PDB file of C-alpha atoms in Angstrom:
ATOM      1  CA  UNK M   1      30.458 114.493 162.119  1.00 68.00           C
ATOM      2  CA  UNK M   2      26.914 115.494 161.230  1.00 86.00           C
ATOM      3  CA  UNK M   3      24.451 116.391 163.976  1.00 90.00           C
ATOM      4  CA  UNK M   4      21.764 116.510 161.254  1.00 93.00           C
ATOM      5  CA  UNK M   5      22.306 112.850 160.335  1.00 93.00           C
ATOM      6  CA  UNK M   6      22.402 111.820 163.996  1.00 91.00           C
ATOM      7  CA  UNK M   7      19.173 113.688 164.698  1.00 91.00           C
ATOM      8  CA  UNK M   8      17.486 112.072 161.680  1.00 93.00           C
ATOM      9  CA  UNK M   9      18.386 108.675 163.141  1.00 91.00           C
ATOM     10  CA  UNK M  10      17.067 109.670 166.574  1.00 90.00           C
ATOM     11  CA  UNK M  11      13.792 110.842 165.059  1.00 91.00           C
ATOM     12  CA  UNK M  12      13.417 107.503 163.243  1.00 90.00           C
ATOM     13  CA  UNK M  13      13.541 105.621 166.516  1.00 87.00           C
ATOM     14  CA  UNK M  14      11.175 108.049 168.231  1.00 86.00           C
ATOM     15  CA  UNK M  15      13.662 109.994 170.336  1.00 84.00           C
ATOM     16  CA  UNK M  16      14.308 113.704 170.807  1.00 85.00           C
ATOM     17  CA  UNK M  17      17.065 115.489 168.934  1.00 86.00           C
ATOM     18  CA  UNK M  18      20.366 116.768 170.331  1.00 85.00           C
ATOM     19  CA  UNK M  19      22.337 119.946 169.752  1.00 86.00           C
ATOM     20  CA  UNK M  20      25.800 118.551 170.574  1.00 84.00           C
ATOM     21  CA  UNK M  21      27.542 115.234 171.149  1.00 82.00           C
ATOM     22  CA  UNK M  22      27.982 116.096 174.823  1.00 81.00           C
ATOM     23  CA  UNK M  23      24.227 116.198 175.369  1.00 77.00           C
ATOM     24  CA  UNK M  24      22.708 113.450 177.503  1.00 74.00           C
ATOM     25  CA  UNK M  25      21.486 110.791 177.279  1.00 76.00           C
ATOM     26  CA  UNK M  26      22.663 109.713 173.829  1.00 74.00           C
ATOM     27  CA  UNK M  27      25.125 112.310 172.554  1.00 73.00           C
ATOM     28  CA  UNK M  28      28.419 110.503 173.205  1.00 78.00           C
ATOM     29  CA  UNK M  29      27.052 107.131 172.157  1.00 82.00           C
ATOM     30  CA  UNK M  30      25.553 108.498 168.942  1.00 84.00           C
ATOM     31  CA  UNK M  31      28.913 110.007 168.047  1.00 84.00           C
ATOM     32  CA  UNK M  32      30.649 106.650 168.380  1.00 88.00           C
ATOM     33  CA  UNK M  33      27.961 104.800 166.430  1.00 90.00           C
ATOM     34  CA  UNK M  34      28.002 107.469 163.708  1.00 92.00           C
ATOM     35  CA  UNK M  35      31.749 107.105 163.073  1.00 93.00           C
ATOM     36  CA  UNK M  36      31.669 103.310 163.124  1.00 93.00           C
ATOM     37  CA  UNK M  37      28.727 103.064 160.719  1.00 95.00           C
ATOM     38  CA  UNK M  38      30.068 105.770 158.395  1.00 95.00           C
ATOM     39  CA  UNK M  39      33.362 103.948 157.911  1.00 95.00           C
ATOM     40  CA  UNK M  40      31.632 100.593 157.625  1.00 95.00           C
ATOM     41  CA  UNK M  41      29.270 101.879 154.922  1.00 96.00           C
ATOM     42  CA  UNK M  42      32.111 103.497 152.977  1.00 96.00           C
ATOM     43  CA  UNK M  43      34.141 100.286 153.178  1.00 94.00           C
ATOM     44  CA  UNK M  44      31.271  98.014 152.124  1.00 93.00           C
ATOM     45  CA  UNK M  45      30.738  99.421 148.619  1.00 95.00           C
ATOM     46  CA  UNK M  46      32.680 101.279 145.933  1.00 95.00           C
ATOM     47  CA  UNK M  47      30.875 104.624 146.304  1.00 96.00           C
ATOM     48  CA  UNK M  48      31.780 106.880 143.407  1.00 96.00           C
ATOM     49  CA  UNK M  49      31.902 110.034 145.540  1.00 97.00           C
ATOM     50  CA  UNK M  50      34.559 108.392 147.737  1.00 96.00           C
ATOM     51  CA  UNK M  51      36.753 106.994 144.927  1.00 95.00           C
ATOM     52  CA  UNK M  52      40.227 108.489 144.719  1.00 94.00           C
ATOM     53  CA  UNK M  53      43.334 107.819 142.668  1.00 92.00           C
ATOM     54  CA  UNK M  54      46.795 107.946 144.125  1.00 90.00           C
ATOM     55  CA  UNK M  55      50.398 107.176 143.271  1.00 90.00           C
ATOM     56  CA  UNK M  56      52.294 105.368 145.981  1.00 90.00           C
ATOM     57  CA  UNK M  57      55.972 106.109 146.520  1.00 84.00           C
ATOM     58  CA  UNK M  58      58.302 103.271 147.399  1.00 85.00           C
ATOM     59  CA  UNK M  59      59.433 103.142 151.036  1.00 87.00           C
ATOM     60  CA  UNK M  60      63.113 102.757 151.851  1.00 84.00           C
ATOM     61  CA  UNK M  61      62.623  99.900 154.288  1.00 82.00           C
ATOM     62  CA  UNK M  62      62.589  96.132 154.492  1.00 80.00           C
ATOM     63  CA  UNK M  63      59.285  94.417 153.798  1.00 80.00           C
ATOM     64  CA  UNK M  64      59.872  91.545 156.185  1.00 81.00           C
ATOM     65  CA  UNK M  65      58.315  89.267 153.568  1.00 79.00           C
ATOM     66  CA  UNK M  66      59.776  86.502 151.427  1.00 75.00           C
ATOM     67  CA  UNK M  67      57.061  87.006 148.797  1.00 78.00           C
ATOM     68  CA  UNK M  68      57.231  90.780 148.303  1.00 85.00           C
ATOM     69  CA  UNK M  69      60.357  92.864 147.834  1.00 84.00           C
ATOM     70  CA  UNK M  70      58.892  96.374 147.812  1.00 87.00           C
ATOM     71  CA  UNK M  71      56.864  98.373 150.337  1.00 88.00           C
ATOM     72  CA  UNK M  72      54.683 101.422 149.717  1.00 90.00           C
ATOM     73  CA  UNK M  73      52.934 103.784 152.126  1.00 90.00           C
ATOM     74  CA  UNK M  74      49.169 103.916 151.762  1.00 93.00           C
ATOM     75  CA  UNK M  75      47.399 107.311 151.724  1.00 93.00           C
ATOM     76  CA  UNK M  76      46.358 108.697 155.110  1.00 92.00           C
ATOM     77  CA  UNK M  77      42.681 108.585 154.063  1.00 95.00           C
ATOM     78  CA  UNK M  78      42.854 105.033 152.658  1.00 95.00           C
ATOM     79  CA  UNK M  79      40.020 102.657 153.564  1.00 95.00           C
ATOM     80  CA  UNK M  80      39.649  99.987 150.872  1.00 93.00           C
ATOM     81  CA  UNK M  81      41.577  99.154 147.718  1.00 91.00           C
ATOM     82  CA  UNK M  82      39.692  99.037 144.436  1.00 91.00           C
ATOM     83  CA  UNK M  83      42.315  98.794 141.680  1.00 88.00           C
ATOM     84  CA  UNK M  84      46.052  98.130 141.878  1.00 80.00           C
ATOM     85  CA  UNK M  85      47.974  99.273 138.818  1.00 72.00           C
ATOM     86  CA  UNK M  86      46.677  97.332 135.833  1.00 54.00           C
ATOM     87  CA  UNK M  87      45.387  94.537 138.053  1.00 47.00           C
ATOM     88  CA  UNK M  88      41.831  94.397 139.304  1.00 46.00           C
ATOM     89  CA  UNK M  89      40.628  93.340 142.704  1.00 48.00           C
ATOM     90  CA  UNK M  90      37.051  92.319 141.855  1.00 47.00           C
ATOM     91  CA  UNK M  91      35.544  90.085 140.770  1.00 49.00           C
ATOM     92  CA  UNK M  92      37.877  87.326 141.879  1.00 50.00           C
ATOM     93  CA  UNK M  93      38.680  85.160 138.850  1.00 47.00           C
ATOM     94  CA  UNK M  94      41.738  83.528 140.403  1.00 47.00           C
ATOM     95  CA  UNK M  95      40.263  80.064 139.803  1.00 45.00           C
ATOM     96  CA  UNK M  96      39.829  80.860 136.104  1.00 41.00           C
ATOM     97  CA  UNK M  97      43.466  81.680 135.342  1.00 39.00           C
ATOM     98  CA  UNK M  98      46.607  79.591 135.465  1.00 39.00           C
ATOM     99  CA  UNK M  99      48.917  82.211 136.987  1.00 40.00           C
ATOM    100  CA  UNK M 100      48.832  82.766 140.778  1.00 44.00           C
ATOM    101  CA  UNK M 101      46.758  85.763 141.871  1.00 50.00           C
ATOM    102  CA  UNK M 102      49.026  87.010 144.695  1.00 58.00           C
ATOM    103  CA  UNK M 103      50.173  90.394 143.405  1.00 76.00           C
ATOM    104  CA  UNK M 104      50.148  92.482 146.570  1.00 83.00           C
ATOM    105  CA  UNK M 105      49.407  92.411 150.270  1.00 86.00           C
ATOM    106  CA  UNK M 106      47.905  95.167 152.428  1.00 88.00           C
ATOM    107  CA  UNK M 107      49.586  95.032 155.836  1.00 87.00           C
ATOM    108  CA  UNK M 108      48.909  97.830 158.291  1.00 87.00           C
ATOM    109  CA  UNK M 109      49.458 101.156 156.524  1.00 90.00           C
ATOM    110  CA  UNK M 110      51.640  99.618 153.817  1.00 89.00           C
ATOM    111  CA  UNK M 111      51.188  97.829 150.535  1.00 87.00           C
ATOM    112  CA  UNK M 112      53.719  95.109 149.779  1.00 88.00           C
ATOM    113  CA  UNK M 113      54.251  93.896 146.224  1.00 85.00           C
ATOM    114  CA  UNK M 114      56.802  92.731 143.684  1.00 82.00           C
ATOM    115  CA  UNK M 115      56.579  95.803 141.460  1.00 80.00           C
ATOM    116  CA  UNK M 116      59.302  98.476 141.850  1.00 81.00           C
ATOM    117  CA  UNK M 117      58.833 102.180 141.264  1.00 79.00           C
ATOM    118  CA  UNK M 118      55.661 104.203 141.706  1.00 80.00           C
ATOM    119  CA  UNK M 119      52.371 102.321 142.066  1.00 85.00           C
ATOM    120  CA  UNK M 120      49.036 103.703 140.885  1.00 89.00           C
ATOM    121  CA  UNK M 121      45.972 102.696 142.872  1.00 90.00           C
ATOM    122  CA  UNK M 122      42.286 103.522 143.044  1.00 92.00           C
ATOM    123  CA  UNK M 123      40.778 103.327 146.501  1.00 94.00           C
ATOM    124  CA  UNK M 124      37.886 104.302 148.726  1.00 95.00           C
ATOM    125  CA  UNK M 125      38.832 107.321 150.805  1.00 96.00           C
ATOM    126  CA  UNK M 126      37.706 108.061 154.348  1.00 96.00           C
ATOM    127  CA  UNK M 127      35.304 110.869 153.390  1.00 96.00           C
ATOM    128  CA  UNK M 128      34.061 112.559 156.565  1.00 94.00           C
ATOM    129  CA  UNK M 129      32.570 115.791 155.190  1.00 94.00           C
ATOM    130  CA  UNK M 130      28.755 115.287 155.095  1.00 94.00           C
ATOM    131  CA  UNK M 131      28.519 117.852 152.286  1.00 95.00           C
ATOM    132  CA  UNK M 132      30.181 115.311 149.991  1.00 96.00           C
ATOM    133  CA  UNK M 133      27.723 112.507 150.790  1.00 96.00           C
ATOM    134  CA  UNK M 134      25.169 111.660 148.134  1.00 96.00           C
ATOM    135  CA  UNK M 135      21.513 111.692 149.268  1.00 96.00           C
ATOM    136  CA  UNK M 136      21.219 107.895 149.091  1.00 96.00           C
ATOM    137  CA  UNK M 137      24.444 107.373 151.040  1.00 97.00           C
ATOM    138  CA  UNK M 138      23.129 109.753 153.680  1.00 96.00           C
ATOM    139  CA  UNK M 139      19.779 107.955 153.926  1.00 96.00           C
ATOM    140  CA  UNK M 140      21.513 104.567 154.105  1.00 96.00           C
ATOM    141  CA  UNK M 141      23.761 105.843 156.892  1.00 96.00           C
ATOM    142  CA  UNK M 142      20.766 107.188 158.819  1.00 95.00           C
ATOM    143  CA  UNK M 143      19.041 103.808 158.548  1.00 95.00           C
ATOM    144  CA  UNK M 144      22.176 101.994 159.743  1.00 94.00           C
ATOM    145  CA  UNK M 145      22.555 104.252 162.775  1.00 93.00           C
ATOM    146  CA  UNK M 146      18.867 103.870 163.598  1.00 92.00           C
ATOM    147  CA  UNK M 147      19.169 100.070 163.350  1.00 91.00           C
ATOM    148  CA  UNK M 148      22.140 100.023 165.707  1.00 89.00           C
ATOM    149  CA  UNK M 149      20.642 102.408 168.227  1.00 87.00           C
ATOM    150  CA  UNK M 150      17.152 100.879 168.177  1.00 84.00           C
ATOM    151  CA  UNK M 151      18.481  97.758 169.901  1.00 78.00           C
ATOM    152  CA  UNK M 152      20.121  99.837 172.621  1.00 76.00           C
ATOM    153  CA  UNK M 153      17.265 102.296 173.142  1.00 73.00           C
ATOM    154  CA  UNK M 154      14.112 100.371 172.210  1.00 66.00           C
ATOM    155  CA  UNK M 155      15.411  96.933 173.244  1.00 64.00           C
ATOM    156  CA  UNK M 156      13.659  95.304 170.326  1.00 67.00           C
ATOM    157  CA  UNK M 157      14.940  93.364 167.307  1.00 71.00           C
ATOM    158  CA  UNK M 158      11.845  94.229 165.255  1.00 81.00           C
ATOM    159  CA  UNK M 159      12.936  97.857 164.980  1.00 82.00           C
ATOM    160  CA  UNK M 160      16.387  96.826 163.831  1.00 87.00           C
ATOM    161  CA  UNK M 161      15.025  94.571 161.098  1.00 90.00           C
ATOM    162  CA  UNK M 162      12.750  97.373 159.910  1.00 90.00           C
ATOM    163  CA  UNK M 163      15.624  99.819 159.576  1.00 91.00           C
ATOM    164  CA  UNK M 164      17.933  97.251 157.978  1.00 93.00           C
ATOM    165  CA  UNK M 165      15.273  96.573 155.328  1.00 94.00           C
ATOM    166  CA  UNK M 166      15.125 100.314 154.696  1.00 94.00           C
ATOM    167  CA  UNK M 167      18.927 100.375 154.446  1.00 95.00           C
ATOM    168  CA  UNK M 168      18.900  97.617 151.815  1.00 95.00           C
ATOM    169  CA  UNK M 169      16.349  99.589 149.793  1.00 96.00           C
ATOM    170  CA  UNK M 170      18.673 102.596 149.662  1.00 96.00           C
ATOM    171  CA  UNK M 171      21.661 100.446 148.663  1.00 95.00           C
ATOM    172  CA  UNK M 172      19.713  98.854 145.818  1.00 95.00           C
ATOM    173  CA  UNK M 173      18.595 102.282 144.630  1.00 95.00           C
ATOM    174  CA  UNK M 174      22.167 103.591 144.780  1.00 95.00           C
ATOM    175  CA  UNK M 175      23.306 100.649 142.652  1.00 94.00           C
ATOM    176  CA  UNK M 176      20.540 101.309 140.142  1.00 94.00           C
ATOM    177  CA  UNK M 177      21.541 104.986 140.025  1.00 94.00           C
ATOM    178  CA  UNK M 178      25.164 103.983 139.402  1.00 94.00           C
ATOM    179  CA  UNK M 179      26.315 105.740 142.584  1.00 95.00           C
ATOM    180  CA  UNK M 180      28.046 102.476 143.485  1.00 93.00           C
ATOM    181  CA  UNK M 181      30.577 101.062 141.038  1.00 89.00           C
ATOM    182  CA  UNK M 182      29.462  97.699 139.738  1.00 75.00           C
ATOM    183  CA  UNK M 183      31.866  94.797 140.146  1.00 60.00           C
ATOM    184  CA  UNK M 184      31.893  94.278 136.376  1.00 47.00           C
ATOM    185  CA  UNK M 185      33.609  97.624 135.878  1.00 45.00           C
ATOM    186  CA  UNK M 186      36.709  96.450 137.718  1.00 44.00           C
ATOM    187  CA  UNK M 187      37.452  93.815 135.078  1.00 44.00           C
ATOM    188  CA  UNK M 188      39.796  94.634 132.186  1.00 46.00           C
ATOM    189  CA  UNK M 189      38.330  94.432 128.696  1.00 43.00           C
ATOM    190  CA  UNK M 190      39.992  91.113 127.901  1.00 45.00           C
ATOM    191  CA  UNK M 191      39.035  89.321 131.141  1.00 43.00           C
ATOM    192  CA  UNK M 192      36.004  87.631 129.621  1.00 41.00           C
ATOM    193  CA  UNK M 193      38.203  86.400 126.772  1.00 42.00           C
ATOM    194  CA  UNK M 194      40.658  84.946 129.301  1.00 45.00           C
ATOM    195  CA  UNK M 195      37.908  83.162 131.192  1.00 40.00           C
ATOM    196  CA  UNK M 196      36.290  81.875 127.991  1.00 44.00           C
ATOM    197  CA  UNK M 197      39.562  80.490 126.663  1.00 48.00           C
ATOM    198  CA  UNK M 198      40.355  78.866 130.021  1.00 45.00           C
ATOM    199  CA  UNK M 199      36.968  77.169 130.135  1.00 42.00           C
ATOM    200  CA  UNK M 200      37.399  75.944 126.541  1.00 47.00           C
ATOM    201  CA  UNK M 201      40.770  74.464 127.366  1.00 49.00           C
ATOM    202  CA  UNK M 202      39.339  72.694 130.414  1.00 47.00           C
ATOM    203  CA  UNK M 203      36.525  71.230 128.315  1.00 47.00           C
ATOM    204  CA  UNK M 204      39.071  69.684 125.964  1.00 45.00           C
TER     205      UNK M 204
END
């Protein structure tokens, strides 16, 4: 939790700062909004500072699924999957290949799949230490919190739209700065060849 980020958001909407989350009138509420928006922002994009690699160990338990025979425990800090083994989550080219695209299923704190042994994944971690945030992530988070709180405090949609436009500006800048992994990077080298050959076959 970052009081600095919360205070920056309060200043944006024209309110006084706080010294703790127990301070009235907005301390408790700002703490809840902060956590919700932080996790939402982390989960919405592949931020490089939050990318982690992990190897999942197989669980000795039934999957309860007829499609998947093996279950794996997800990391405690797991938020969103990026890559699964040699398969790639984005972009979705399932309609460009003949084989079915169901390779795994995230259910609760487990991953179910048909692959035995250890599984390598790349994922977005639940990074909570503000010292690890990049400047653009921090500014985007401040704008999101201000947008959420402006409706509650100022009772006006115009403020929210203003802060959401500012948020979009920071996201675009982060993408330009390569702080956010582009979707293209999640495709294997031969994916374009696969798509091209599929399209050619459909033309014939």
